[in-house]
PDB file of C-alpha atoms in Angstrom:
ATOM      1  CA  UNK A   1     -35.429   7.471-163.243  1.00 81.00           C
ATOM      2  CA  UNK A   2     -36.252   6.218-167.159  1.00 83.00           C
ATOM      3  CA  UNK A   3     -39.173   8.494-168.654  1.00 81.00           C
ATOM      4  CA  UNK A   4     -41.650   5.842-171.494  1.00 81.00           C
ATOM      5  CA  UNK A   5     -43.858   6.798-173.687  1.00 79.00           C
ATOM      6  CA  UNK A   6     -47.034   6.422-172.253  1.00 73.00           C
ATOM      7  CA  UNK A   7     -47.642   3.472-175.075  1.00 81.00           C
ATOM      8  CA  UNK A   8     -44.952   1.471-172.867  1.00 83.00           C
ATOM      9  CA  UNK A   9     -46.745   1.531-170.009  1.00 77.00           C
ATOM     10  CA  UNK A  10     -49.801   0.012-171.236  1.00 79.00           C
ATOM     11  CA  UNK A  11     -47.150  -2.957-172.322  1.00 87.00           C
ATOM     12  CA  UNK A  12     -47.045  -4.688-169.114  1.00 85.00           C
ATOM     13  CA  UNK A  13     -45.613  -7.921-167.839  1.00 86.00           C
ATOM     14  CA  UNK A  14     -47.072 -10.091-164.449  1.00 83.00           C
ATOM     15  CA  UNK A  15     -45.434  -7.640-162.619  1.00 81.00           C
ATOM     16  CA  UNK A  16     -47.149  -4.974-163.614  1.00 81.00           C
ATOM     17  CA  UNK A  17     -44.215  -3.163-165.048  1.00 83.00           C
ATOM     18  CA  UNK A  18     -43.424  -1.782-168.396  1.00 88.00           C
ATOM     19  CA  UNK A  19     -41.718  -5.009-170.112  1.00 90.00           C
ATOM     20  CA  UNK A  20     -39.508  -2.631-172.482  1.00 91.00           C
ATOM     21  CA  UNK A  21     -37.651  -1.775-168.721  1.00 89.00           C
ATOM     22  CA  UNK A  22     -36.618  -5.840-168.409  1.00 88.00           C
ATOM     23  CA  UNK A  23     -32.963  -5.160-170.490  1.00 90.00           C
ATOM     24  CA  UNK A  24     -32.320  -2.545-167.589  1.00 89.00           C
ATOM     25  CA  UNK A  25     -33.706  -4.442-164.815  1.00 86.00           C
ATOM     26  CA  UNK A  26     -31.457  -7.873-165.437  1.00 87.00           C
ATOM     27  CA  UNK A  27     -28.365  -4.938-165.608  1.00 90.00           C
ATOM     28  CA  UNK A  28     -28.986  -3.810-162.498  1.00 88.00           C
ATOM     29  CA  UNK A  29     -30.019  -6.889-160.872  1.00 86.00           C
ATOM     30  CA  UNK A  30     -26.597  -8.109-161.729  1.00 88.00           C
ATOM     31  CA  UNK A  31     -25.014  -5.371-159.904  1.00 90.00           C
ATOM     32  CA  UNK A  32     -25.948  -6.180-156.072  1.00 87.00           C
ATOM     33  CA  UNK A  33     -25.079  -8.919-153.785  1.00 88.00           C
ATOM     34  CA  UNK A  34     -27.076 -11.750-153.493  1.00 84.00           C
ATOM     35  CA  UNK A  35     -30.574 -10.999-151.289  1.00 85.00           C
ATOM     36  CA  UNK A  36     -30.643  -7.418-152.234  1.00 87.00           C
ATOM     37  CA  UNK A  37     -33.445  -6.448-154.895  1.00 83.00           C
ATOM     38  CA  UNK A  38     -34.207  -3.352-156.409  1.00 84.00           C
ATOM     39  CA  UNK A  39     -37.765  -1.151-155.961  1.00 85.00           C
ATOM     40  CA  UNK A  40     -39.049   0.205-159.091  1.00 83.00           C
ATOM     41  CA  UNK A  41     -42.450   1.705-159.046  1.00 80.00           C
ATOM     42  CA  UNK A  42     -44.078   3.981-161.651  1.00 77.00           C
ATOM     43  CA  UNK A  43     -44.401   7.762-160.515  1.00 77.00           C
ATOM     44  CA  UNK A  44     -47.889   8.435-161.172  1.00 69.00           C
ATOM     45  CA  UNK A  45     -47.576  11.902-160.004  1.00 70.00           C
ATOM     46  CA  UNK A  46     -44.640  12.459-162.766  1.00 75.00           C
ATOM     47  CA  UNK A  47     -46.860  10.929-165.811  1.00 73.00           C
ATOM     48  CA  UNK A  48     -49.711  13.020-164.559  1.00 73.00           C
ATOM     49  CA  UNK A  49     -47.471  16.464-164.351  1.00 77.00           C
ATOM     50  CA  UNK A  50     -45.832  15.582-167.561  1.00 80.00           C
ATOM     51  CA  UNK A  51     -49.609  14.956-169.556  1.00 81.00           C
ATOM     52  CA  UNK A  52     -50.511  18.529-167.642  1.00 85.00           C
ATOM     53  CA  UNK A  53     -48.031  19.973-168.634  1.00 87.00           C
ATOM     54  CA  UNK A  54     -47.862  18.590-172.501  1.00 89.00           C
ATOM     55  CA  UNK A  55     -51.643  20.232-172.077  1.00 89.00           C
ATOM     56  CA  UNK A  56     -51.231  23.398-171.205  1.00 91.00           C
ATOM     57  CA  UNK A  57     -48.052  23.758-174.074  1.00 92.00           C
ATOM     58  CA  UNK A  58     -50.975  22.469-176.432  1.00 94.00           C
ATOM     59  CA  UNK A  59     -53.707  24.883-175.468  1.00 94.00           C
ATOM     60  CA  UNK A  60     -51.222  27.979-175.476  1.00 95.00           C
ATOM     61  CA  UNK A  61     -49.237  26.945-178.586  1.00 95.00           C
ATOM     62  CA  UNK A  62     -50.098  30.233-179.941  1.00 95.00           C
ATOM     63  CA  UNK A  63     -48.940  31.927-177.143  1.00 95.00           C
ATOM     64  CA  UNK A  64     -45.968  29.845-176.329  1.00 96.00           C
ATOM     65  CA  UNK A  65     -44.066  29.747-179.709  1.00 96.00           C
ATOM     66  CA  UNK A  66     -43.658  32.966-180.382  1.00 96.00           C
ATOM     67  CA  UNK A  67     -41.553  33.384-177.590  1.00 96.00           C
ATOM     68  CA  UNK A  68     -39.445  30.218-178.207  1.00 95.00           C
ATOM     69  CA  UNK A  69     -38.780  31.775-181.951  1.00 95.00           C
ATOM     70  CA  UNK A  70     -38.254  35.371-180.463  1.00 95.00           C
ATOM     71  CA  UNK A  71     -35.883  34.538-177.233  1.00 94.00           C
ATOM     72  CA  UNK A  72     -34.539  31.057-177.460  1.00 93.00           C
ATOM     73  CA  UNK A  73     -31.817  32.066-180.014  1.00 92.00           C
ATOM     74  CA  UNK A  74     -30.584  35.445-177.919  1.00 92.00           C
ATOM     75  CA  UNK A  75     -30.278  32.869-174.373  1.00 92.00           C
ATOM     76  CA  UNK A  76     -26.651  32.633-172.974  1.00 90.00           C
ATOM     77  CA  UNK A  77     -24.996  31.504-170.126  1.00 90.00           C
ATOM     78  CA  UNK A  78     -25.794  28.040-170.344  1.00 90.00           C
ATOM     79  CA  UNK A  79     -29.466  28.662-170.480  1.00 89.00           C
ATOM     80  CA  UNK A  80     -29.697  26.941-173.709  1.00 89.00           C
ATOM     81  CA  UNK A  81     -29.171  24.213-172.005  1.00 89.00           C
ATOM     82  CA  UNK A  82     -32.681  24.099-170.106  1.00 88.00           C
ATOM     83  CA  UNK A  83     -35.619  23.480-171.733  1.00 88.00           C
ATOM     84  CA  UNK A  84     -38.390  26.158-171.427  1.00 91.00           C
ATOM     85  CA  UNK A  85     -41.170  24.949-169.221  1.00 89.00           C
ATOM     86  CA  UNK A  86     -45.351  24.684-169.606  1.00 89.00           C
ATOM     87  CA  UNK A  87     -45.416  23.791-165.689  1.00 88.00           C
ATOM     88  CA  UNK A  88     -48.986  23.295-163.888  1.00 86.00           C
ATOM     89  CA  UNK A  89     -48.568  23.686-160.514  1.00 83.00           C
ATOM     90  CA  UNK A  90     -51.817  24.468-158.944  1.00 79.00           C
ATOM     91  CA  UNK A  91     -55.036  21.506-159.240  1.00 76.00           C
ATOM     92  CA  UNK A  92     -59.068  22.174-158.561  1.00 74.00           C
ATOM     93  CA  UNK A  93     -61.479  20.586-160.206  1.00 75.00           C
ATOM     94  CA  UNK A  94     -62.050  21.379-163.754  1.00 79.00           C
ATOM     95  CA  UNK A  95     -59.265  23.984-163.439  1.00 82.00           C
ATOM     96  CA  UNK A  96     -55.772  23.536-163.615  1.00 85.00           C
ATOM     97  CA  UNK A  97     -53.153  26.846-163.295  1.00 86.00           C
ATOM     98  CA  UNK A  98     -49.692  27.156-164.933  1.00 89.00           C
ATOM     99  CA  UNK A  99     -47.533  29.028-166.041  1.00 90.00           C
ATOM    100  CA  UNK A 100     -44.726  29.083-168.801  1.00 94.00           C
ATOM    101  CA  UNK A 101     -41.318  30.018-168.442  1.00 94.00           C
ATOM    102  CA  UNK A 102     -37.753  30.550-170.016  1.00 94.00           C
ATOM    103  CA  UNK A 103     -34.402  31.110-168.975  1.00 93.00           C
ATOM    104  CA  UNK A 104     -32.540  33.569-170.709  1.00 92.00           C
ATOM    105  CA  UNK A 105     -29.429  34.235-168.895  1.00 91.00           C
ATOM    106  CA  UNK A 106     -27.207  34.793-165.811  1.00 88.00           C
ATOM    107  CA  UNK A 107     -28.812  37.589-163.716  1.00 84.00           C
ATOM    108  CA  UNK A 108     -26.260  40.415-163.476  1.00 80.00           C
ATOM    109  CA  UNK A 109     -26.803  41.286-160.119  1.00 77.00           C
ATOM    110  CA  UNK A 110     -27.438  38.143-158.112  1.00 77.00           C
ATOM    111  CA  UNK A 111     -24.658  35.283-158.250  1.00 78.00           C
ATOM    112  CA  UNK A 112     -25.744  32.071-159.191  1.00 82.00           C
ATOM    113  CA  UNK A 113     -29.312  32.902-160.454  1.00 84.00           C
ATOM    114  CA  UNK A 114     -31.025  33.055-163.294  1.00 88.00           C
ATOM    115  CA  UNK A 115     -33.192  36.036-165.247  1.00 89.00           C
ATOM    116  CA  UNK A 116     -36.183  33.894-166.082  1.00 92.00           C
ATOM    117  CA  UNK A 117     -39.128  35.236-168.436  1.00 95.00           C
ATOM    118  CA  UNK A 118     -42.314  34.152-167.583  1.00 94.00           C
ATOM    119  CA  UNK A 119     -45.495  34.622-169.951  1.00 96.00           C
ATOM    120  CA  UNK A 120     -49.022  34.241-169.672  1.00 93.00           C
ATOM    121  CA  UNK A 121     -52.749  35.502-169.079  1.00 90.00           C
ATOM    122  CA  UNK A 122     -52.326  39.199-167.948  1.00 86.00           C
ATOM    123  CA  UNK A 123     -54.288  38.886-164.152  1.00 76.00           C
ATOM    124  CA  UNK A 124     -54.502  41.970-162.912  1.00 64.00           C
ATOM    125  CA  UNK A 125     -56.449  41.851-158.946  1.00 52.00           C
ATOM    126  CA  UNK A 126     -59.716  43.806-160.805  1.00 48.00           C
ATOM    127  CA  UNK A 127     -60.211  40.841-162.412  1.00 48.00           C
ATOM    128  CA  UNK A 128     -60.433  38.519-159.093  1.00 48.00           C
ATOM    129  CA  UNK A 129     -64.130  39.252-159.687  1.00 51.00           C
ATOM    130  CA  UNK A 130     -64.046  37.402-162.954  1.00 53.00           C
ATOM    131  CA  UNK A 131     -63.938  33.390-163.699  1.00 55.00           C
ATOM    132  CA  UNK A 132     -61.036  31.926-163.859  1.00 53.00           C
ATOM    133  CA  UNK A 133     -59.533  34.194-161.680  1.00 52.00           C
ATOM    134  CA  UNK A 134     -61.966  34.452-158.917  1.00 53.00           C
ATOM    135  CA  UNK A 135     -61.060  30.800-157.840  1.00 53.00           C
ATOM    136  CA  UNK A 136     -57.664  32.234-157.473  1.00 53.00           C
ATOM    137  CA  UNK A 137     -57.615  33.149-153.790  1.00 51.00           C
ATOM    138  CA  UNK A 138     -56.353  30.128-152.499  1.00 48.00           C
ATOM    139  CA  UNK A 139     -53.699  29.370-154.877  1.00 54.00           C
ATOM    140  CA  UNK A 140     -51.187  31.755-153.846  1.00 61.00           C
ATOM    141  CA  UNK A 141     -50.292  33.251-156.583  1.00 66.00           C
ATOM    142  CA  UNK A 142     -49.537  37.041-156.679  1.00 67.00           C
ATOM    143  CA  UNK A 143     -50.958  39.627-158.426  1.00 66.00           C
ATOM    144  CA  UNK A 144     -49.518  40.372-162.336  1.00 75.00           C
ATOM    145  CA  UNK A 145     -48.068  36.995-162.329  1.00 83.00           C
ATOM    146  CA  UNK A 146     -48.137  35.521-165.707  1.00 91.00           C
ATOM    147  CA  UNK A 147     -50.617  32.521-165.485  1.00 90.00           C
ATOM    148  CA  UNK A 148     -52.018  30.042-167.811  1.00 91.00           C
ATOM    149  CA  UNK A 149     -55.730  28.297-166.997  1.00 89.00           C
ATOM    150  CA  UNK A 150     -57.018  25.137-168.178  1.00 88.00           C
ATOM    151  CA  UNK A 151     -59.659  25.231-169.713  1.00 88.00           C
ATOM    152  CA  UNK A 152     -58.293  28.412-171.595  1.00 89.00           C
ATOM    153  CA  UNK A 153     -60.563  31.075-171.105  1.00 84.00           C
ATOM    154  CA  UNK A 154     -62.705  32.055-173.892  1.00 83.00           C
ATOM    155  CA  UNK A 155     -62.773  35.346-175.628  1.00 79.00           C
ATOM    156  CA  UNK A 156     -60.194  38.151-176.484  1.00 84.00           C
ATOM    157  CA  UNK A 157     -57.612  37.845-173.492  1.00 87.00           C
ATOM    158  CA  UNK A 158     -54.709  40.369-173.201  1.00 90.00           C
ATOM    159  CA  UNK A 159     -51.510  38.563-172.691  1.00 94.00           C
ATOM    160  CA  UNK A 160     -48.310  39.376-170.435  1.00 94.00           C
ATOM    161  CA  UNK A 161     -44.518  38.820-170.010  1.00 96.00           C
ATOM    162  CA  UNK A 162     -42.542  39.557-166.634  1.00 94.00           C
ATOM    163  CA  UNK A 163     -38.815  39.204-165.817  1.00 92.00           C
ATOM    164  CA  UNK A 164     -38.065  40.018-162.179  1.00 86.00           C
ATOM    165  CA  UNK A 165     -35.464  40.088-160.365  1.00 79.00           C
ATOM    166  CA  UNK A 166     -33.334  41.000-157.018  1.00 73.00           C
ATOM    167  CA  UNK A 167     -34.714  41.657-153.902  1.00 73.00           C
ATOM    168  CA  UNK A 168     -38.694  42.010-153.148  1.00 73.00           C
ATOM    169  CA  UNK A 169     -40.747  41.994-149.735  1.00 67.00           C
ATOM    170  CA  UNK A 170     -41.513  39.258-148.895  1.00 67.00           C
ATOM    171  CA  UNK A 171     -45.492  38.460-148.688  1.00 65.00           C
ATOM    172  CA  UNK A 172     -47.266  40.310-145.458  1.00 66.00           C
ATOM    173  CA  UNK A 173     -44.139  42.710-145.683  1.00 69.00           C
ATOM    174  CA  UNK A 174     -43.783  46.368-146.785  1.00 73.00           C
ATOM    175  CA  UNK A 175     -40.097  45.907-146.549  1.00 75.00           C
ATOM    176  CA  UNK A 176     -37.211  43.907-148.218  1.00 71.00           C
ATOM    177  CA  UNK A 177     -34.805  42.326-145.576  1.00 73.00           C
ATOM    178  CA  UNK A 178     -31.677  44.139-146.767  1.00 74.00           C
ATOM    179  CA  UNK A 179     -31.738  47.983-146.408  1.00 74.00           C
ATOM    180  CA  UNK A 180     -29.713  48.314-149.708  1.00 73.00           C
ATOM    181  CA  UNK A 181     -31.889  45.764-151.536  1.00 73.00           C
ATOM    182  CA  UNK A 182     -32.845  46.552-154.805  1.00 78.00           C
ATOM    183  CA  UNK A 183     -35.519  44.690-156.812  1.00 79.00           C
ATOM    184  CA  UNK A 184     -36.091  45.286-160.676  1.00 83.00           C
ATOM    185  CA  UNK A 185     -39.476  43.923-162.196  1.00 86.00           C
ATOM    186  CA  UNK A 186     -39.919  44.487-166.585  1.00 91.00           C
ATOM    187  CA  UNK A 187     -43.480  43.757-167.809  1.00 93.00           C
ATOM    188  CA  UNK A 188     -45.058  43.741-171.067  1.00 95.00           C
ATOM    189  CA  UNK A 189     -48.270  43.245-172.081  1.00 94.00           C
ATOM    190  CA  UNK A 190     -50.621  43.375-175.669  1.00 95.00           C
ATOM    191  CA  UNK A 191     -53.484  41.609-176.981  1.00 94.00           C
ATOM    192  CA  UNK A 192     -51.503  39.984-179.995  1.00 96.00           C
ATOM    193  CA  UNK A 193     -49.018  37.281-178.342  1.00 96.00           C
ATOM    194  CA  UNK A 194     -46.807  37.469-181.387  1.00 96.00           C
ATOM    195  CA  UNK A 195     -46.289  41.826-181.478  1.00 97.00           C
ATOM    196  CA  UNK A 196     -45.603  40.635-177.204  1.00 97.00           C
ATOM    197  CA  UNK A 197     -42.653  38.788-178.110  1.00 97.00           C
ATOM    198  CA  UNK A 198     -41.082  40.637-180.391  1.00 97.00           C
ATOM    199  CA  UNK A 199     -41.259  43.399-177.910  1.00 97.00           C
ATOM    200  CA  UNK A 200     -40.200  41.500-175.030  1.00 96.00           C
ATOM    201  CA  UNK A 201     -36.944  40.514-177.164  1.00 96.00           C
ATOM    202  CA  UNK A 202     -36.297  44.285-178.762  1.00 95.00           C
ATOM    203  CA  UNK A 203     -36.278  45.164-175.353  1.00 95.00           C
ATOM    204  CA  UNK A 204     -34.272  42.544-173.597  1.00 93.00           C
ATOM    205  CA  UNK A 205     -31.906  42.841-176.017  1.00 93.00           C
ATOM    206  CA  UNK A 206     -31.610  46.303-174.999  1.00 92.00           C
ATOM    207  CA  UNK A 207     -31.360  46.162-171.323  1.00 89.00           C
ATOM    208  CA  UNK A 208     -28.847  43.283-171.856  1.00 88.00           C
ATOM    209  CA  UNK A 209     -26.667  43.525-174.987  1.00 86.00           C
ATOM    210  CA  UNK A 210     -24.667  40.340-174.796  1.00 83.00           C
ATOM    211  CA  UNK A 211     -28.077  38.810-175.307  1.00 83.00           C
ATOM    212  CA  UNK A 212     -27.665  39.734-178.791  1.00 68.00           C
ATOM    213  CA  UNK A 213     -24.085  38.308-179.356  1.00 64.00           C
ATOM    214  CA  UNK A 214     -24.785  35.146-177.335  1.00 52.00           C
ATOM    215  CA  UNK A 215     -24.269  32.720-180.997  1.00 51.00           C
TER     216      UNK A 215
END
């Protein structure tokens, strides 16, 4: 997989490939027998979750840097190592759904997991009777989940920040599958996103101290 700008793309040979990729394809070329070619194709359904994505970072840059300032400099484990993420996973016409997240650390109770913080518009079920969220229904995603819309709604909006983890029901259930399971949910919410995150990280830093020794 090679990720181009998007100027690259629209630098095309008879092929109807990027020509910047022709070093790499005479490479590779040269690496099978004779009669064997490779298939290379553009992902369109990459470049178009990559420009949603870059979108939703854009709309919700006010939102979305505070926490990178507040939390990306307490994250250990290796979590440095991935980048936080302005994902859109959910499509309609003239509205897209998102959310942002960042991993923080090791979860201390579940082997090889992480403790991911997730922030967004808060979206409480009382507000299912209100646009965006009314078109929610069908989307699957469950109530107090952080979530980002596109178009961002207009207004005042009161902002939220959840780390979960362990073991919940599952959806439909009233029970976890493990009678010992224990699931541990911290939210936050306010109305300024930049008071949010320096909440989110007094308090993380407080449930889990090594956070604050991690560089």
């Amino acid at each position: 997989m090679v990720r181009l700008p998007a100027a690259e793309h629209a630098r095309c040979g008879k092929d109807g490939l990027p020509r910047v990729l022709g070093p790499i394809r005479e490479y590779l070329d040269g690496q099978l027998p004779q009669g064997l070619t490779w298939e290379v194709t553009p992902d369109r359904e990459l470049t178009v979750d990559n420009a949603a994505s870059t979108a939703v970072r854009e709309a919700y840059a006010d939102v979305i840097m505070p926490f990178e300032l507040a939390l990306m400099p307490l994250r250990a484990d290796g979590a440095a190592g991935l980048d936080p993420r302005a994902k859109v996973w959910k499509w309609e016409e003239q509205l897209l759904v998102g959310t942002f997240d960042l991993w923080l650390c090791n979860h201390p109770d579940v082997p090889h997991a992480w403790l991911v913080v997730s922030v967004g518009l808060w979206t409480e079920p009382q507000l299912f009777g209100e646009e965006p969220a009314a078109r929610l229904g069908h989307f699957d995603f469950t109530p107090h989940q952080p979530l980002l819309f596109l178009p961002r709604p207009p207004g005042p909006a009161t902002f939220t920040a959840r780390v979960t983890g362990g073991a919940f029901p599952g959806k439909g259930s009233s029970r976890a599958k493990a009678a010992d399971a224990v699931g541990v949910a911290h939210q936050w919410t306010a109305n300024d996103p930049a008071v949010l995150a320096a909440r989110v990280r007094r308090d993380l830093t407080t449930l889990l101290p090594h956070l604050s020794t991690a560089r």
